[in-house]
Short mmCIF file of C-alpha atoms in Angstrom, two decimals:
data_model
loop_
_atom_site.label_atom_id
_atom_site.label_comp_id
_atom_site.label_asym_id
_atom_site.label_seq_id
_atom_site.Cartn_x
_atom_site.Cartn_y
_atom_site.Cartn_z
CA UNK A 1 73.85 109.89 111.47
CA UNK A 2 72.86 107.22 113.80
CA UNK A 3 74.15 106.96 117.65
CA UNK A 4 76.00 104.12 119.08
CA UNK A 5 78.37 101.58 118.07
CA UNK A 6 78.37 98.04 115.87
CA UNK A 7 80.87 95.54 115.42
CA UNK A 8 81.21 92.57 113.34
CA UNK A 9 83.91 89.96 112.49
CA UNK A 10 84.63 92.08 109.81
CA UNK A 11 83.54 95.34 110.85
CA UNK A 12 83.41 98.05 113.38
CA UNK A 13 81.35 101.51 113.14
CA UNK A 14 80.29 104.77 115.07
CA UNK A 15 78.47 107.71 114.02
CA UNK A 16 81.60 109.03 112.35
CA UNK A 17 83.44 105.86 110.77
CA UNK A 18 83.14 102.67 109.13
CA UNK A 19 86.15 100.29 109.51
CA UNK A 20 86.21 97.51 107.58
CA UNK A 21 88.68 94.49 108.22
CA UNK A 22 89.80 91.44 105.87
CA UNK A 23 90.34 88.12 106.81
CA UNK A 24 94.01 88.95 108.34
CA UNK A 25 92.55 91.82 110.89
CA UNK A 26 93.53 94.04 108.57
CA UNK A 27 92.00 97.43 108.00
CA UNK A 28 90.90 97.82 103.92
CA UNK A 29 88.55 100.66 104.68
CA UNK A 30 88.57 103.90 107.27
CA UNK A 31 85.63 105.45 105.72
CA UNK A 32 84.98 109.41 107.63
CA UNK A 33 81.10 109.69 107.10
CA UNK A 34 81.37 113.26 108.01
CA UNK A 35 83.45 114.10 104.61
CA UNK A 36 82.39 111.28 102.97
CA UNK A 37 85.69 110.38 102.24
CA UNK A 38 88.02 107.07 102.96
CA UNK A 39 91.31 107.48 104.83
CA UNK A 40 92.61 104.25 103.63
CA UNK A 41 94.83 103.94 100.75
CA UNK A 42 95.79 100.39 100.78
CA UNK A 43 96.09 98.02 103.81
CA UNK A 44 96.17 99.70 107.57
CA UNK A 45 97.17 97.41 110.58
CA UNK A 46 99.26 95.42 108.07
CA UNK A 47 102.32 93.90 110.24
CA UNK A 48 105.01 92.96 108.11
CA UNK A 49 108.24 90.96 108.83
CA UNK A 50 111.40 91.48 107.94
CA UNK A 51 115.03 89.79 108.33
CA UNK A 52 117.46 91.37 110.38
CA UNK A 53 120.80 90.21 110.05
CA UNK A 54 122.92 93.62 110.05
CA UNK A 55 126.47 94.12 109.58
CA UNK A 56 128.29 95.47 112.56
CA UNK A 57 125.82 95.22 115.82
CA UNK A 58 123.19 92.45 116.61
CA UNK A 59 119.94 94.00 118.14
CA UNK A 60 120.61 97.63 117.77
CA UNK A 61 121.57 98.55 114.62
CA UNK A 62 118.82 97.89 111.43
CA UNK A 63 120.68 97.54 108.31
CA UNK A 64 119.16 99.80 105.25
CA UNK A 65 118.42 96.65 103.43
CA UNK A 66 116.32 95.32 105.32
CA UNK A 67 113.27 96.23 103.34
CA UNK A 68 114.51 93.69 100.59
CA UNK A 69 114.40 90.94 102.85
CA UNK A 70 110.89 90.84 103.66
CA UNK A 71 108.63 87.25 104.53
CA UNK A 72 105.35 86.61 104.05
CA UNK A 73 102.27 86.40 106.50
CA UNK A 74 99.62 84.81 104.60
CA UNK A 75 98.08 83.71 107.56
CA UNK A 76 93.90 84.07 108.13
CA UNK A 77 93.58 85.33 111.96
CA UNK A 78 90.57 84.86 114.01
CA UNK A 79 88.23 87.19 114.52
CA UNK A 80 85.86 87.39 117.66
CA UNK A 81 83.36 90.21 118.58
CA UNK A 82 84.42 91.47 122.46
CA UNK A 83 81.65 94.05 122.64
CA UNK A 84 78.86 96.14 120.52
CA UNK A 85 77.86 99.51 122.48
CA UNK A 86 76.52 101.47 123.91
CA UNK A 87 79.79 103.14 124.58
CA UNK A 88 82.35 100.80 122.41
CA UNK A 89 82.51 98.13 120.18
CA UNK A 90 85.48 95.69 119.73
CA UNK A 91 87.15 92.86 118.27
CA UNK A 92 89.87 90.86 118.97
CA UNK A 93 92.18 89.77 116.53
CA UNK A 94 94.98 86.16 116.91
CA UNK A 95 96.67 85.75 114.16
CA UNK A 96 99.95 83.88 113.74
CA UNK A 97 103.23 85.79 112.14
CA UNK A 98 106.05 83.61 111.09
CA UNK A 99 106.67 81.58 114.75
CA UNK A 100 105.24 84.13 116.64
CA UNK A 101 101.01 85.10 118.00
CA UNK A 102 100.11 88.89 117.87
CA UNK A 103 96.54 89.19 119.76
CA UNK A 104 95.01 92.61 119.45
CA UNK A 105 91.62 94.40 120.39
CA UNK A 106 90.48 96.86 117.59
CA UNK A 107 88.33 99.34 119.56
CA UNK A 108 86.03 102.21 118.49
CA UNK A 109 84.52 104.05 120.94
CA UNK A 110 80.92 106.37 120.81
CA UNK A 111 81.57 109.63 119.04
CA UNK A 112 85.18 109.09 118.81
CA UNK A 113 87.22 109.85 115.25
CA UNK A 114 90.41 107.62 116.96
CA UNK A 115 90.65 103.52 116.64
CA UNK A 116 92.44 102.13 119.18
CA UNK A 117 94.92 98.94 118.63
CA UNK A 118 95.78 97.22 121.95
CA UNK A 119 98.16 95.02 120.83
CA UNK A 120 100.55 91.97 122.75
CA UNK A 121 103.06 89.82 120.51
CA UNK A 122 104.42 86.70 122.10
CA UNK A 123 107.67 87.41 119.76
CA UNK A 124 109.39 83.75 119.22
CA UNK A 125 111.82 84.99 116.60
CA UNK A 126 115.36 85.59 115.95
CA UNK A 127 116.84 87.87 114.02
CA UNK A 128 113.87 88.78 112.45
CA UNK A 129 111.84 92.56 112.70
CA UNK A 130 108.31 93.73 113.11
CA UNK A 131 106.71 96.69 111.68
CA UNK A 132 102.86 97.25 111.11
CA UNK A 133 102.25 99.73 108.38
CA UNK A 134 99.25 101.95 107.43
CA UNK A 135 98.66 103.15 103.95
CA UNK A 136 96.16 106.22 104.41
CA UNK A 137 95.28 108.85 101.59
CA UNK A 138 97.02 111.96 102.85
CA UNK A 139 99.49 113.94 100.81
CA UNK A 140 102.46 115.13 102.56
CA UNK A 141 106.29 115.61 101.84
CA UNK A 142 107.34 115.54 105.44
CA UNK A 143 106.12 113.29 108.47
CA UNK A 144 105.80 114.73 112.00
CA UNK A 145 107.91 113.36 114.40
CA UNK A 146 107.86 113.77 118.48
CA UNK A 147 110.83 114.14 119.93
CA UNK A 148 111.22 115.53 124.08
CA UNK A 149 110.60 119.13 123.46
CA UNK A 150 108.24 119.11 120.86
CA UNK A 151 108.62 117.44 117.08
CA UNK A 152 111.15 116.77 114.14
CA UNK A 153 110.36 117.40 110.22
CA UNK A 154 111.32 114.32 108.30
CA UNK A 155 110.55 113.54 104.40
CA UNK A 156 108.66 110.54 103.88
CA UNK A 157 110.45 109.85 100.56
CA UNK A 158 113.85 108.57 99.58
CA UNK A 159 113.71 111.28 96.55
CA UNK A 160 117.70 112.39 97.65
CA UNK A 161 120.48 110.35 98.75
CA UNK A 162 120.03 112.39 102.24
CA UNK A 163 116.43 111.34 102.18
CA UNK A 164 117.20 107.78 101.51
CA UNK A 165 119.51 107.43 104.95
CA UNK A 166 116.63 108.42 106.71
CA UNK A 167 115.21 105.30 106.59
CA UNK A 168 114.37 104.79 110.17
CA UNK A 169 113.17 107.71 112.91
CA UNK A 170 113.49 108.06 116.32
CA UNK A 171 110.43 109.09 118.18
CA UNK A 172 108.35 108.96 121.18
CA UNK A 173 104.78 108.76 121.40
CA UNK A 174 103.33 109.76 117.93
CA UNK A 175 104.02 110.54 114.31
CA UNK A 176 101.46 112.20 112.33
CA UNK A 177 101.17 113.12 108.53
CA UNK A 178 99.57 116.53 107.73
CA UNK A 179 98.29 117.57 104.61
CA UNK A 180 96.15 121.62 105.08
CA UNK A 181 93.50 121.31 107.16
CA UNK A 182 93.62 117.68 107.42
CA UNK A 183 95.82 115.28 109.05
CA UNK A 184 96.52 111.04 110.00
CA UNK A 185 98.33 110.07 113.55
CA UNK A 186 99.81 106.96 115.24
CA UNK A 187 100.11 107.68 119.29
CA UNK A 188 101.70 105.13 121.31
CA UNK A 189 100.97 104.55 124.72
CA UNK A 190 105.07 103.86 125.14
CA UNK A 191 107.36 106.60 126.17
CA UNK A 192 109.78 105.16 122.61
CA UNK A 193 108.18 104.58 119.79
#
């Protein structure tokens, strides 16, 4: 395997992945070339936007149709090279959601198996919710949830009428999906989630 880092408009890779990005900053490819295998199922980094207009309480309460009500984001972002190596490369991403600009650095450091998202939104909506979702080949029943002492089991299906209510967690800095000896996380830098 080759040292160092490289990053393109459309790419970034270290000696242990290849990330490849569309034309929205999206992430179609998380290719491991240690197990020559690809984490990504479908899209990664894909924000989508929903309406929010619940039924009882504005701002705190998400109602469990919400998923129905979803808007497109066709828009292309732009796409700039920050840095190639030797100890990261990175890109930064501005792309424009609905009214609002999300700007994000996509950063892959030397050696690392983690991609970091840096992300700001300069959020100009109204009752309207964010979410950006990432569609990785694991297989896994339950999703790992922490919570202050430790974590929460939580099925990542809607198989039961119990399962369905589930349809938002609480957490605080990371969820992870596990599946044997192998296994996907989101950490947030946030004490919430």
């Amino acid at each position: 395997s080759t040292t160092g880092v490289k990053a393109t408009a459309g790419s970034l890779e270290n000696e242990h992945l290849r990330i490849m990005l569309n034309e929205r900053g999206e992430l179609t490819s998380i290719w491991d070339k240690d197990t020559e295998s690809e984490w990504a199922k479908g899209l990664c980094n894909q924000f989508l936007m929903f309406r929010d207009q619940p039924s009882n309480f504005d701002a705190w309460e998400i109602d469990r149709r919400y998923a129905d009500a979803e808007l497109a984001l066709p828009e292309s972002a732009s796409i700039t090279v920050l840095a190639e190596g030797p100890l990261y490369a990175a890109v930064r991403v501005e792309r424009i959601l609905n009214q609002s600009t999300v700007i994000q650095e996509i950063r892959l450091e030397t050696g690392s198996r983690r991609v970091e998202f840096r992300t700001r939104v300069d959020w100009r909506e109204k009752h309207k919710l964010l979410k950006v979702g990432f569609d990785v080949n694991l297989h896994s029943h339950e999703v790992l949830n922490e919570i202050q002492f430790g974590y929460a089991r939580r099925p990542n299906h809607l198989s039961r009428p119990h399962d369905a209510d589930r349809y938002e967690v609480s957490q605080h800095k990371w969820s992870a999906l596990v599946e044997g000896n192998r296994s996907f996380a989101l950490l947030n830098d946030g004490k919430y989630g």
